[in-house]
JSON list of C-alpha atoms and ligand atoms in Angstrom, two decimals:
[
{"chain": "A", "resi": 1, "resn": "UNK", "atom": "CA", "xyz": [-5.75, 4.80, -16.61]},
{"chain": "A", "resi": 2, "resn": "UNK", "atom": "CA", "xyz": [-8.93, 4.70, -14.71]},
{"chain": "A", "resi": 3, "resn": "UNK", "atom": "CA", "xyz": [-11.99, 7.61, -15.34]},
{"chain": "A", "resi": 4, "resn": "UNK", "atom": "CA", "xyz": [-14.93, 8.44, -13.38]},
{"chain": "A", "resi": 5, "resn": "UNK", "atom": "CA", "xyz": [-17.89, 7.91, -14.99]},
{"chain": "A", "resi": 6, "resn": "UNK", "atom": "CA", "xyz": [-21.55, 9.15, -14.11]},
{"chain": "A", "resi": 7, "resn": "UNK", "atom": "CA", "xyz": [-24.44, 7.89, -15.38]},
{"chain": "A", "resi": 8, "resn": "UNK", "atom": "CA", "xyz": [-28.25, 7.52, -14.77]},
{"chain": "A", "resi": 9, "resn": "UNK", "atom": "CA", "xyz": [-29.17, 3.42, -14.76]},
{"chain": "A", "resi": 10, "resn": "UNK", "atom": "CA", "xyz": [-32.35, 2.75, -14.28]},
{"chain": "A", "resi": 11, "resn": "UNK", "atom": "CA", "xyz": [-33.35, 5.85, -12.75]},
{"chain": "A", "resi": 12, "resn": "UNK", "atom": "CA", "xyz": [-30.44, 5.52, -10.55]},
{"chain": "A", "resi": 13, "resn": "UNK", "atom": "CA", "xyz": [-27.46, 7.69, -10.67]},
{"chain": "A", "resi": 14, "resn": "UNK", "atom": "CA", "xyz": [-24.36, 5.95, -10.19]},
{"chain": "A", "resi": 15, "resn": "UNK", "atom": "CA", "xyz": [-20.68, 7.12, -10.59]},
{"chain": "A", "resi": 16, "resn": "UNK", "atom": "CA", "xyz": [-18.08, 4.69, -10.62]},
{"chain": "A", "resi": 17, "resn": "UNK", "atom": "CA", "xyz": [-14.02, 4.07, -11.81]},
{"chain": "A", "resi": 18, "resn": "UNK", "atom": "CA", "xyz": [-13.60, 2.35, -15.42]},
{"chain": "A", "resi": 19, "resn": "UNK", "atom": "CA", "xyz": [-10.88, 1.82, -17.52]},
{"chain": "A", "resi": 20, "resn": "UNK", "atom": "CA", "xyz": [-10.75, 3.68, -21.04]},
{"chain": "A", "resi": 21, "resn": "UNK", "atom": "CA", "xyz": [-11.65, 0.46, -22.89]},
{"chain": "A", "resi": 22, "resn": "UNK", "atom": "CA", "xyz": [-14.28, -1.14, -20.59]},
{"chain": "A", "resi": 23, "resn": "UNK", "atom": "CA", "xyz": [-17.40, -1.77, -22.88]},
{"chain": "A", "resi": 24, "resn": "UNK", "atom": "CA", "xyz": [-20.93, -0.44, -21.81]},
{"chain": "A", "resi": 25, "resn": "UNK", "atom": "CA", "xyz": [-21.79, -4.06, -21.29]},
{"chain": "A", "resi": 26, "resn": "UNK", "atom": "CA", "xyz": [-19.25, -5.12, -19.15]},
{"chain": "A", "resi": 27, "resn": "UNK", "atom": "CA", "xyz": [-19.90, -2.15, -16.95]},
{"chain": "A", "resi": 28, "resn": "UNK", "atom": "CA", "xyz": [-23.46, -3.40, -16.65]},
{"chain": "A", "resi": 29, "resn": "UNK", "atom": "CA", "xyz": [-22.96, -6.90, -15.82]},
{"chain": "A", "resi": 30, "resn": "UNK", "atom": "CA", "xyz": [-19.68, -6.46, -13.83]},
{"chain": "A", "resi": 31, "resn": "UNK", "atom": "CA", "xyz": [-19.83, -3.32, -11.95]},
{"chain": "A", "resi": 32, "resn": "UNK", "atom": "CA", "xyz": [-23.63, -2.76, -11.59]},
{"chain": "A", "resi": 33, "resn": "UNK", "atom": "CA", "xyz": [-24.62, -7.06, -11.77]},
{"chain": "A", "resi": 34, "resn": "UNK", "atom": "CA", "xyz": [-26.98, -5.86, -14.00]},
{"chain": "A", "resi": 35, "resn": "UNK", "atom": "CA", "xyz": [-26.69, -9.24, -15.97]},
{"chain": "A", "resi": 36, "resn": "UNK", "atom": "CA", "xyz": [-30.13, -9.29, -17.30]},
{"chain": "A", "resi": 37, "resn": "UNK", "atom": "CA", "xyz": [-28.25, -7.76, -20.30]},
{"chain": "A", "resi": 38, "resn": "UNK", "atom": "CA", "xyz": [-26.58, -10.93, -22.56]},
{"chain": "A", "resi": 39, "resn": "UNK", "atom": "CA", "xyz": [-23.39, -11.10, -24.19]},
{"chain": "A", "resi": 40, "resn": "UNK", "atom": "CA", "xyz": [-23.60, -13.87, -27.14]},
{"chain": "A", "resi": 41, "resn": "UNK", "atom": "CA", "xyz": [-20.88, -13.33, -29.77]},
{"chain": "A", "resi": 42, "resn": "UNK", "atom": "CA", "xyz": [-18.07, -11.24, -29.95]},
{"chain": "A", "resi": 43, "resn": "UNK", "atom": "CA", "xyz": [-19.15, -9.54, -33.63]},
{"chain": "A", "resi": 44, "resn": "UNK", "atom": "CA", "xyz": [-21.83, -7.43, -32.98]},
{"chain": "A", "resi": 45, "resn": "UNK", "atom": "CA", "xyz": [-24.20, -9.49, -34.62]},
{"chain": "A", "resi": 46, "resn": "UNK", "atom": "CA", "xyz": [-26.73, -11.04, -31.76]},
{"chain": "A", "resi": 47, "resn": "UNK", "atom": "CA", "xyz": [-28.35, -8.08, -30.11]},
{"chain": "A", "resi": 48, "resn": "UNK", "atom": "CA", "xyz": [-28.33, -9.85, -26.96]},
{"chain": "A", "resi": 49, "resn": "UNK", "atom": "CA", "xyz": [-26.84, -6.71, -25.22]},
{"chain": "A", "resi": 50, "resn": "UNK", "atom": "CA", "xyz": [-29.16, -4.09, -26.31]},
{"chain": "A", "resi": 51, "resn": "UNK", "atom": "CA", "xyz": [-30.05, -1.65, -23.92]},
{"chain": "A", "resi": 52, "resn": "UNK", "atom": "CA", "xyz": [-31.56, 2.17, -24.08]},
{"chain": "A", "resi": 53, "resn": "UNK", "atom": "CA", "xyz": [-29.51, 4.93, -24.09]},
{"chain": "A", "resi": 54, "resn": "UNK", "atom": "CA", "xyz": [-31.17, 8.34, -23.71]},
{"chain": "A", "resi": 55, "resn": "UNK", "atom": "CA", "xyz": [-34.19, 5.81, -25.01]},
{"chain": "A", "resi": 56, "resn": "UNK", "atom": "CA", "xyz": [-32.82, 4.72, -27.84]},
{"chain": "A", "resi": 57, "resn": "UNK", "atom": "CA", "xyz": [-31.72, 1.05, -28.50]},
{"chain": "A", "resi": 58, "resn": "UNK", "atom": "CA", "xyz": [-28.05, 0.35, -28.73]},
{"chain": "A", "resi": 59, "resn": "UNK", "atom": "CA", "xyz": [-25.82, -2.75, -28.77]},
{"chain": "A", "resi": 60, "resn": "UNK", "atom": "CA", "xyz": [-24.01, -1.96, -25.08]},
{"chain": "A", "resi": 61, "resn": "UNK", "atom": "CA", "xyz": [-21.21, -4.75, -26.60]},
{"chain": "A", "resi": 62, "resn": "UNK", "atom": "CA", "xyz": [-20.32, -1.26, -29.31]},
{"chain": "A", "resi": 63, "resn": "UNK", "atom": "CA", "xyz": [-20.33, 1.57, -26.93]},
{"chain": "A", "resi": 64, "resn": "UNK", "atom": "CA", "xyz": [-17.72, 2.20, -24.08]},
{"chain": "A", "resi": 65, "resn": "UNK", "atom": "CA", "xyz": [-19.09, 2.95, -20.77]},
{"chain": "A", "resi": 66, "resn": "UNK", "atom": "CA", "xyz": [-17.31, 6.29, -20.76]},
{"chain": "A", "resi": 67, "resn": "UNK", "atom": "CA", "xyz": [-19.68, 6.98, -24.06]},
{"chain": "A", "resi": 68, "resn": "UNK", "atom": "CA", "xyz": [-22.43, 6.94, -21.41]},
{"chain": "A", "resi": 69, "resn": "UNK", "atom": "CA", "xyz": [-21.04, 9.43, -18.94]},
{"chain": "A", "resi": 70, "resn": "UNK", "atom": "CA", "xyz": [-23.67, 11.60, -18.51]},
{"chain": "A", "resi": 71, "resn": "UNK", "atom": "CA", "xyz": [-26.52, 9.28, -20.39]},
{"chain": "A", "resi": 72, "resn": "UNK", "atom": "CA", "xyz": [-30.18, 7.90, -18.88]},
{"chain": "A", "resi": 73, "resn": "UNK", "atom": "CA", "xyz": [-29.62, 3.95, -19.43]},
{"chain": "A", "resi": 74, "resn": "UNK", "atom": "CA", "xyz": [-32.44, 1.38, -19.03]},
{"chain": "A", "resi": 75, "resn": "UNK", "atom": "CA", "xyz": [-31.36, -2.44, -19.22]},
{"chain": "A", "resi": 76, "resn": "UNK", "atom": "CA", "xyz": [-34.08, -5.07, -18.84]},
{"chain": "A", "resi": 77, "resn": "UNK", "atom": "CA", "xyz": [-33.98, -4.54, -15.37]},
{"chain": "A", "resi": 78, "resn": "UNK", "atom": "CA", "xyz": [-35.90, -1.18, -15.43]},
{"chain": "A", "resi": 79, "resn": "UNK", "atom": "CA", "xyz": [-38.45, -2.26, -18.27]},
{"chain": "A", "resi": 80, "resn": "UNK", "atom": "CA", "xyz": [-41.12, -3.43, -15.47]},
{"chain": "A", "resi": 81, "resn": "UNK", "atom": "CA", "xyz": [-42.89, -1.23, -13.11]},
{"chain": "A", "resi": 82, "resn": "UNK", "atom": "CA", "xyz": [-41.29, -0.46, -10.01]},
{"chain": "A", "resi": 83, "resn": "UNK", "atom": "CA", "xyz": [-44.39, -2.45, -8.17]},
{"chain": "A", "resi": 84, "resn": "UNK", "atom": "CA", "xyz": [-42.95, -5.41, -10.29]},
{"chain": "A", "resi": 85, "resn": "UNK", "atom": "CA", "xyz": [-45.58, -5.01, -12.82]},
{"chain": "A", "resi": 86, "resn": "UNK", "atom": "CA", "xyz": [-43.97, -6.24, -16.60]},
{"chain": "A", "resi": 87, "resn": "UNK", "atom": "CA", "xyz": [-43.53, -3.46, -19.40]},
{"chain": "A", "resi": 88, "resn": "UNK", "atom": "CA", "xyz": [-46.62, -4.35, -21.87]},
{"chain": "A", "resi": 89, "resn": "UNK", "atom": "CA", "xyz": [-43.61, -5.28, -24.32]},
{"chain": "A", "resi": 90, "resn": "UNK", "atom": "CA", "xyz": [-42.46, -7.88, -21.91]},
{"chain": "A", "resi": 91, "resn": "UNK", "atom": "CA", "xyz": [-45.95, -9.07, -20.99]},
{"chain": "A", "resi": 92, "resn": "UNK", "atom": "CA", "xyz": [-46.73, -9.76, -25.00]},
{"chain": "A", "resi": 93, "resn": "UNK", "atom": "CA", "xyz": [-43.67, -11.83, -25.04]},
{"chain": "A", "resi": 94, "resn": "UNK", "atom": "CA", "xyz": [-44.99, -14.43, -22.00]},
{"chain": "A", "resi": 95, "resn": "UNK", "atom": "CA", "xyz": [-48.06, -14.17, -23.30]},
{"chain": "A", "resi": 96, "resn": "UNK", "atom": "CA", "xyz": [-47.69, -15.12, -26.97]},
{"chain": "A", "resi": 97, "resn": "UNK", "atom": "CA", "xyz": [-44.49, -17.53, -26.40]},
{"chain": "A", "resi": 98, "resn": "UNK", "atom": "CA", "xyz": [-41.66, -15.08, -27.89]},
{"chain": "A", "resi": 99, "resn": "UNK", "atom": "CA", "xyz": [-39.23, -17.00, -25.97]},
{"chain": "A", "resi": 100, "resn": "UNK", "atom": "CA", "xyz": [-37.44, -20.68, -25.53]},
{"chain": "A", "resi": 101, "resn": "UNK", "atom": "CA", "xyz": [-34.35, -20.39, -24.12]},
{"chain": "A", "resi": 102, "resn": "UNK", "atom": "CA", "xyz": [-34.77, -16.86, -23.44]},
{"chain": "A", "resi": 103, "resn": "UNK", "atom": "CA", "xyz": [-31.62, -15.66, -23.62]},
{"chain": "A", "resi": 104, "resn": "UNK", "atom": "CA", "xyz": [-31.82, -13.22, -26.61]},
{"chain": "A", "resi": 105, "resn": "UNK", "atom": "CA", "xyz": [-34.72, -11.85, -25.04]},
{"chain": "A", "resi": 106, "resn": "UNK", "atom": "CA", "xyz": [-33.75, -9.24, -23.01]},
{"chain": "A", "resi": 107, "resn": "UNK", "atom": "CA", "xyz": [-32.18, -7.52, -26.31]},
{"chain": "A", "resi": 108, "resn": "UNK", "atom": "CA", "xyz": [-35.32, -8.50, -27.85]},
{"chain": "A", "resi": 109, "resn": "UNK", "atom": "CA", "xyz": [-37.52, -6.74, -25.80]},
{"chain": "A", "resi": 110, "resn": "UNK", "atom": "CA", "xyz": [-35.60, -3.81, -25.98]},
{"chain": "A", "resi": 111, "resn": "UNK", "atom": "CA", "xyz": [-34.82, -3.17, -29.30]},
{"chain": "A", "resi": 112, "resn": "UNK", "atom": "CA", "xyz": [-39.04, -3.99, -30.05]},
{"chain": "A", "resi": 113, "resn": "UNK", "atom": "CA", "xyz": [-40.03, -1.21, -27.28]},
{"chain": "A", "resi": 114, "resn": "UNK", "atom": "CA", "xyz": [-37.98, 1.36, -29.31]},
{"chain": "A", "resi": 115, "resn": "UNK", "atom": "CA", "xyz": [-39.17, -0.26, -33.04]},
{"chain": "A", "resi": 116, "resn": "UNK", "atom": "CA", "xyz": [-42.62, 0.86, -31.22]},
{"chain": "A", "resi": 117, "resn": "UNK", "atom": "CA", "xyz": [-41.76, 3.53, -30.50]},
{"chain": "A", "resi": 118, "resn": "UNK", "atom": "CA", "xyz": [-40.75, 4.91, -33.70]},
{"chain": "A", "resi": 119, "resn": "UNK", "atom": "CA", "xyz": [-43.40, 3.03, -35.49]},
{"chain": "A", "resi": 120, "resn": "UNK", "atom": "CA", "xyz": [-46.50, 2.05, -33.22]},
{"chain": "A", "resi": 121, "resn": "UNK", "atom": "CA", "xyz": [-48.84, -0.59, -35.80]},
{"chain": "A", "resi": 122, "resn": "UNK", "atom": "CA", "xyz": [-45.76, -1.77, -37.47]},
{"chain": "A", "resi": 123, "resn": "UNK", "atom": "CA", "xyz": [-46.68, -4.51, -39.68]},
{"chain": "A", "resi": 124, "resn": "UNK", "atom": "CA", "xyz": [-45.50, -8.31, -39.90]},
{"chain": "A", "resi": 125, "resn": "UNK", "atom": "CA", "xyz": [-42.75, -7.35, -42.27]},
{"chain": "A", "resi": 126, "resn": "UNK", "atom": "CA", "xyz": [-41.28, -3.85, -40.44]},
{"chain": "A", "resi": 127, "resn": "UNK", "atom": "CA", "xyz": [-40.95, -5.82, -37.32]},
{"chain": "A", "resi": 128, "resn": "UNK", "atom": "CA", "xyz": [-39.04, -8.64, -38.85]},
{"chain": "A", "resi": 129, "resn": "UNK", "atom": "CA", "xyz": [-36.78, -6.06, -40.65]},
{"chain": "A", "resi": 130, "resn": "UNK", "atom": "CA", "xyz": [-36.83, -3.74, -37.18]},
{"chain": "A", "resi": 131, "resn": "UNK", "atom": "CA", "xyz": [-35.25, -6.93, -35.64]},
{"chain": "A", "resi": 132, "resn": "UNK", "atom": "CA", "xyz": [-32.44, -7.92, -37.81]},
{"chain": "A", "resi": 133, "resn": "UNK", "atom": "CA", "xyz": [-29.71, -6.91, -35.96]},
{"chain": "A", "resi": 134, "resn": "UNK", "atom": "CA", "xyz": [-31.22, -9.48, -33.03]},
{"chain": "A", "resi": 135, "resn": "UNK", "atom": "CA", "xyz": [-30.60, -13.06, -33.48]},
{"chain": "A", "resi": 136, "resn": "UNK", "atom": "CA", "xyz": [-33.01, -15.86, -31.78]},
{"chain": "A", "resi": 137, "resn": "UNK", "atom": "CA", "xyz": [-31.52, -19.09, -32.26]},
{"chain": "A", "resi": 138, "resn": "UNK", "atom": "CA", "xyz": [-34.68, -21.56, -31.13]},
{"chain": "A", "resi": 139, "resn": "UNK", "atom": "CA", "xyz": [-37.71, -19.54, -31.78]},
{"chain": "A", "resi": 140, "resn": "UNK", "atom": "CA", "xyz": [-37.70, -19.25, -35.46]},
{"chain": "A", "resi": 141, "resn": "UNK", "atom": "CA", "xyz": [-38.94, -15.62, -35.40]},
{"chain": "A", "resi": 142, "resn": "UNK", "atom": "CA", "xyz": [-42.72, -16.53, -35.61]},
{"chain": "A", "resi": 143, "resn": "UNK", "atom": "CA", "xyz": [-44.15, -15.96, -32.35]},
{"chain": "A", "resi": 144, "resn": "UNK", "atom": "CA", "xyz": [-41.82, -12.93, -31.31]},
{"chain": "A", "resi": 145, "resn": "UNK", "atom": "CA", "xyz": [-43.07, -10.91, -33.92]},
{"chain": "A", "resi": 146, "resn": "UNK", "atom": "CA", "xyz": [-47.00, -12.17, -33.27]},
{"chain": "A", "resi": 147, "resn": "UNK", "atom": "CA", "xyz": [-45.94, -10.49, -29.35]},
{"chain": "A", "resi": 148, "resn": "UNK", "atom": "CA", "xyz": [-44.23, -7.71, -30.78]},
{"chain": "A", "resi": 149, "resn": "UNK", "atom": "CA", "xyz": [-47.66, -6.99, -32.80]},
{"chain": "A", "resi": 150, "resn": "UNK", "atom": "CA", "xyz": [-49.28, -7.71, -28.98]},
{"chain": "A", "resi": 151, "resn": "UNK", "atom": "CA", "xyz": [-47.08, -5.64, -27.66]},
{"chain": "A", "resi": 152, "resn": "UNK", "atom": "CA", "xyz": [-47.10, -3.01, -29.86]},
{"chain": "A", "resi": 153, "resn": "UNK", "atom": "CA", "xyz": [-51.18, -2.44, -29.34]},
{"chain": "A", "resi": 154, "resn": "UNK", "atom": "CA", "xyz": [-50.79, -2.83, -25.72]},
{"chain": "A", "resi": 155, "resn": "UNK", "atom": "CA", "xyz": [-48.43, 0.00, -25.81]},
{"chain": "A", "resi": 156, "resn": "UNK", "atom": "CA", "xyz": [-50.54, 2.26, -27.23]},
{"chain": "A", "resi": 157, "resn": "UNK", "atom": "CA", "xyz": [-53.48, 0.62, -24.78]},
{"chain": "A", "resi": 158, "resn": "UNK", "atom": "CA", "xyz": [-50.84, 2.37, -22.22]},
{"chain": "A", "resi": 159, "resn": "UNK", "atom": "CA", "xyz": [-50.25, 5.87, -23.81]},
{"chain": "A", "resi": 160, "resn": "UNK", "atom": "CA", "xyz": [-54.30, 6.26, -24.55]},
{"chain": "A", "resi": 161, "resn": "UNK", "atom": "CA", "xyz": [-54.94, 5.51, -21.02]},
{"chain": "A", "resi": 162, "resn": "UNK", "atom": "CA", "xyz": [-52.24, 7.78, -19.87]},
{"chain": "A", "resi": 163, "resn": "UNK", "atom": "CA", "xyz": [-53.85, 10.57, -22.10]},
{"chain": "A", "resi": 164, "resn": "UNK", "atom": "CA", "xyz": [-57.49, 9.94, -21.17]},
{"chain": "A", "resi": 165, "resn": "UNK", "atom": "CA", "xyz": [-56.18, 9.92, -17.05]},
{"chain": "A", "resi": 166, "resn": "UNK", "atom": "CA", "xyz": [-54.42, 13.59, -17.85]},
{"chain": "B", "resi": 1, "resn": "FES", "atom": "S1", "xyz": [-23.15, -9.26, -27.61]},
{"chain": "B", "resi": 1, "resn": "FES", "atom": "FE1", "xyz": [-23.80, -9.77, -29.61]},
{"chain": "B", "resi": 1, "resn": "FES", "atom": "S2", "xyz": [-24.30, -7.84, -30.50]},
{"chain": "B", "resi": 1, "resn": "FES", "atom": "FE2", "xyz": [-23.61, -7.34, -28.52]},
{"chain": "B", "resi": 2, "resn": "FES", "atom": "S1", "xyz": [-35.27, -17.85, -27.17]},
{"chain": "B", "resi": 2, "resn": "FES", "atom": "FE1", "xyz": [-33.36, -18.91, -27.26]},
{"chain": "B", "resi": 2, "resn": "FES", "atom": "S2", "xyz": [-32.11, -17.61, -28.46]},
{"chain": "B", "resi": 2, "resn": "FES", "atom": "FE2", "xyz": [-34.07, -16.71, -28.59]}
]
Protein backbone atom coordinates (compact mmCIF):
# COMPACT_ATOMS: atom_id res chain seq x y z
CA UNK A 1 0.00 0.00 0.00
CA UNK A 2 1.33 3.31 -1.00
CA UNK A 3 2.74 6.11 1.90
CA UNK A 4 3.49 9.65 1.62
CA UNK A 5 6.76 10.45 2.20
CA UNK A 6 8.47 13.95 2.90
CA UNK A 7 11.78 14.64 2.69
CA UNK A 8 14.40 17.46 2.20
CA UNK A 9 16.72 16.52 -1.17
CA UNK A 10 19.07 18.72 -1.86
CA UNK A 11 17.71 21.55 -0.09
CA UNK A 12 14.51 20.82 -1.71
CA UNK A 13 11.51 19.56 0.03
CA UNK A 14 9.68 17.09 -1.81
CA UNK A 15 6.72 14.79 -0.78
CA UNK A 16 5.81 12.08 -2.89
CA UNK A 17 3.74 8.34 -2.92
CA UNK A 18 6.10 5.14 -2.36
CA UNK A 19 5.46 1.77 -1.75
CA UNK A 20 6.54 0.19 1.76
CA UNK A 21 9.52 -1.59 0.15
CA UNK A 22 10.83 1.01 -2.35
CA UNK A 23 14.63 1.46 -1.47
CA UNK A 24 16.10 5.03 -0.81
CA UNK A 25 17.90 4.55 -4.06
CA UNK A 26 15.30 3.75 -6.23
CA UNK A 27 13.37 6.72 -4.98
CA UNK A 28 16.33 8.83 -6.02
CA UNK A 29 16.92 7.68 -9.41
CA UNK A 30 13.25 6.87 -10.29
CA UNK A 31 11.06 9.35 -8.73
CA UNK A 32 13.43 12.37 -8.30
CA UNK A 33 15.99 11.27 -11.72
CA UNK A 34 18.45 11.93 -9.38
CA UNK A 35 20.68 9.21 -11.11
CA UNK A 36 23.96 10.69 -10.26
CA UNK A 37 23.60 8.13 -7.41
CA UNK A 38 24.89 4.35 -8.85
CA UNK A 39 23.51 1.11 -8.22
CA UNK A 40 26.39 -1.67 -8.87
CA UNK A 41 25.62 -4.94 -7.08
CA UNK A 42 22.81 -6.16 -5.36
CA UNK A 43 24.93 -7.08 -1.85
CA UNK A 44 25.68 -4.05 -0.35
CA UNK A 45 29.15 -4.25 -1.05
CA UNK A 46 30.07 -1.34 -3.81
CA UNK A 47 29.15 1.93 -2.21
CA UNK A 48 28.14 3.21 -5.43
CA UNK A 49 24.83 4.49 -3.85
CA UNK A 50 26.06 6.40 -0.97
CA UNK A 51 24.43 9.43 -0.24
CA UNK A 52 24.08 11.82 3.08
CA UNK A 53 21.47 11.49 5.29
CA UNK A 54 21.09 14.17 7.98
CA UNK A 55 25.04 14.43 6.73
CA UNK A 56 26.02 11.30 7.34
CA UNK A 57 27.06 8.73 4.61
CA UNK A 58 24.78 5.83 4.01
CA UNK A 59 24.42 3.10 1.36
CA UNK A 60 20.76 4.49 -0.11
CA UNK A 61 20.66 0.56 -1.70
CA UNK A 62 20.08 -0.39 2.66
CA UNK A 63 17.64 2.19 3.69
CA UNK A 64 13.92 2.45 2.52
CA UNK A 65 12.81 5.74 1.36
CA UNK A 66 10.15 5.82 4.04
CA UNK A 67 13.41 5.63 6.56
CA UNK A 68 13.99 9.13 5.17
CA UNK A 69 10.61 10.70 5.80
CA UNK A 70 11.43 13.58 7.47
CA UNK A 71 15.49 13.45 6.71
CA UNK A 72 17.90 16.34 4.89
CA UNK A 73 19.39 14.10 1.88
CA UNK A 74 22.28 15.28 -0.34
CA UNK A 75 23.13 12.96 -3.45
CA UNK A 76 25.99 14.03 -5.73
CA UNK A 77 23.80 16.34 -7.23
CA UNK A 78 23.88 18.89 -4.33
CA UNK A 79 27.74 18.43 -3.54
CA UNK A 80 28.64 21.54 -5.95
CA UNK A 81 27.76 25.07 -5.36
CA UNK A 82 24.58 26.22 -6.51
CA UNK A 83 26.66 28.71 -9.05
CA UNK A 84 27.96 25.26 -10.40
CA UNK A 85 31.11 25.62 -8.54
CA UNK A 86 32.49 21.69 -7.53
CA UNK A 87 32.58 20.71 -3.68
CA UNK A 88 36.55 20.91 -2.92
CA UNK A 89 36.06 16.98 -2.45
CA UNK A 90 34.95 16.70 -6.00
CA UNK A 91 37.48 19.19 -7.35
CA UNK A 92 40.53 16.95 -5.66
CA UNK A 93 39.14 14.05 -7.49
CA UNK A 94 39.50 15.85 -11.28
CA UNK A 95 42.36 17.22 -10.21
CA UNK A 96 44.47 14.30 -8.97
CA UNK A 97 42.79 11.57 -11.43
CA UNK A 98 40.54 9.66 -8.68
CA UNK A 99 38.48 8.46 -11.45
CA UNK A 100 38.42 6.12 -14.83
CA UNK A 101 35.26 5.01 -15.50
CA UNK A 102 33.77 7.08 -12.93
CA UNK A 103 31.08 5.29 -11.96
CA UNK A 104 31.87 4.50 -8.27
CA UNK A 105 32.58 7.97 -7.89
CA UNK A 106 29.71 9.59 -6.89
CA UNK A 107 29.66 7.12 -3.69
CA UNK A 108 33.20 7.91 -3.52
CA UNK A 109 32.99 11.36 -3.10
CA UNK A 110 30.50 11.08 -0.66
CA UNK A 111 31.47 8.71 1.69
CA UNK A 112 35.31 10.79 1.61
CA UNK A 113 33.40 14.26 2.42
CA UNK A 114 31.97 12.59 5.59
CA UNK A 115 35.53 10.44 6.37
CA UNK A 116 36.62 14.35 6.44
CA UNK A 117 34.52 15.25 8.22
CA UNK A 118 34.96 13.09 11.10
CA UNK A 119 38.65 13.05 10.65
CA UNK A 120 40.08 16.19 8.71
CA UNK A 121 44.27 15.15 8.06
CA UNK A 122 43.40 11.55 7.87
CA UNK A 123 46.39 9.74 6.86
CA UNK A 124 47.18 7.34 3.78
CA UNK A 125 46.07 4.37 5.78
CA UNK A 126 42.58 5.86 7.60
CA UNK A 127 41.42 6.83 4.22
CA UNK A 128 42.00 3.49 2.65
CA UNK A 129 40.29 1.82 5.69
CA UNK A 130 37.49 4.92 5.69
CA UNK A 131 36.78 3.59 2.11
CA UNK A 132 36.30 -0.06 2.38
CA UNK A 133 32.88 -0.36 2.07
CA UNK A 134 33.42 1.51 -1.62
CA UNK A 135 34.66 -0.57 -4.37
CA UNK A 136 36.63 1.06 -7.53
CA UNK A 137 37.11 -1.50 -10.02
CA UNK A 138 39.81 0.39 -12.56
CA UNK A 139 41.57 2.82 -10.39
CA UNK A 140 43.45 0.62 -8.11
CA UNK A 141 42.86 2.90 -5.07
CA UNK A 142 46.12 4.98 -5.55
CA UNK A 143 45.15 8.21 -6.82
CA UNK A 144 41.66 8.45 -4.99
CA UNK A 145 43.18 8.44 -1.80
CA UNK A 146 46.22 11.03 -3.04
CA UNK A 147 42.62 13.41 -3.88
CA UNK A 148 41.02 12.42 -0.85
CA UNK A 149 44.35 13.76 1.02
CA UNK A 150 43.74 16.97 -1.63
CA UNK A 151 40.58 17.11 -0.74
CA UNK A 152 40.73 16.75 2.66
CA UNK A 153 43.21 20.07 3.02
CA UNK A 154 41.10 21.92 0.67
CA UNK A 155 38.27 21.35 2.97
CA UNK A 156 39.68 22.76 5.72
CA UNK A 157 41.17 25.66 3.12
CA UNK A 158 37.12 26.14 3.03
CA UNK A 159 36.15 26.09 6.81
CA UNK A 160 39.35 28.53 7.71
CA UNK A 161 38.21 30.89 5.15
CA UNK A 162 34.68 30.65 6.28
CA UNK A 163 35.95 31.41 9.90
CA UNK A 164 38.37 34.22 9.03
CA UNK A 165 35.16 35.91 6.66
CA UNK A 166 32.83 35.63 10.07
S1 LIG B 1 24.45 -0.49 -4.80
FE1 LIG B 1 26.23 -1.50 -4.09
S2 LIG B 1 26.30 -0.97 -1.96
FE2 LIG B 1 24.52 -0.01 -2.68
S1 LIG C 1 36.58 4.70 -11.65
FE1 LIG C 1 35.65 2.95 -12.57
S2 LIG C 1 34.87 1.84 -10.87
FE2 LIG C 1 36.01 3.44 -9.97
Amino acid sequence: MPSTVTMTVNGKTVTREVEERTLLVTFLRETLGLTGTHVGCDTSQCGACVVHVDGRSVKSCTALALQADGAAVTTIEGLAAADGTLHPMQAAFREHHGLQCGFCTPGMVMSAVDLVRDNPSPTEQEIREGLEGNICRCTGYHNIVKAVMAGAEAMAGTESAKVAAE
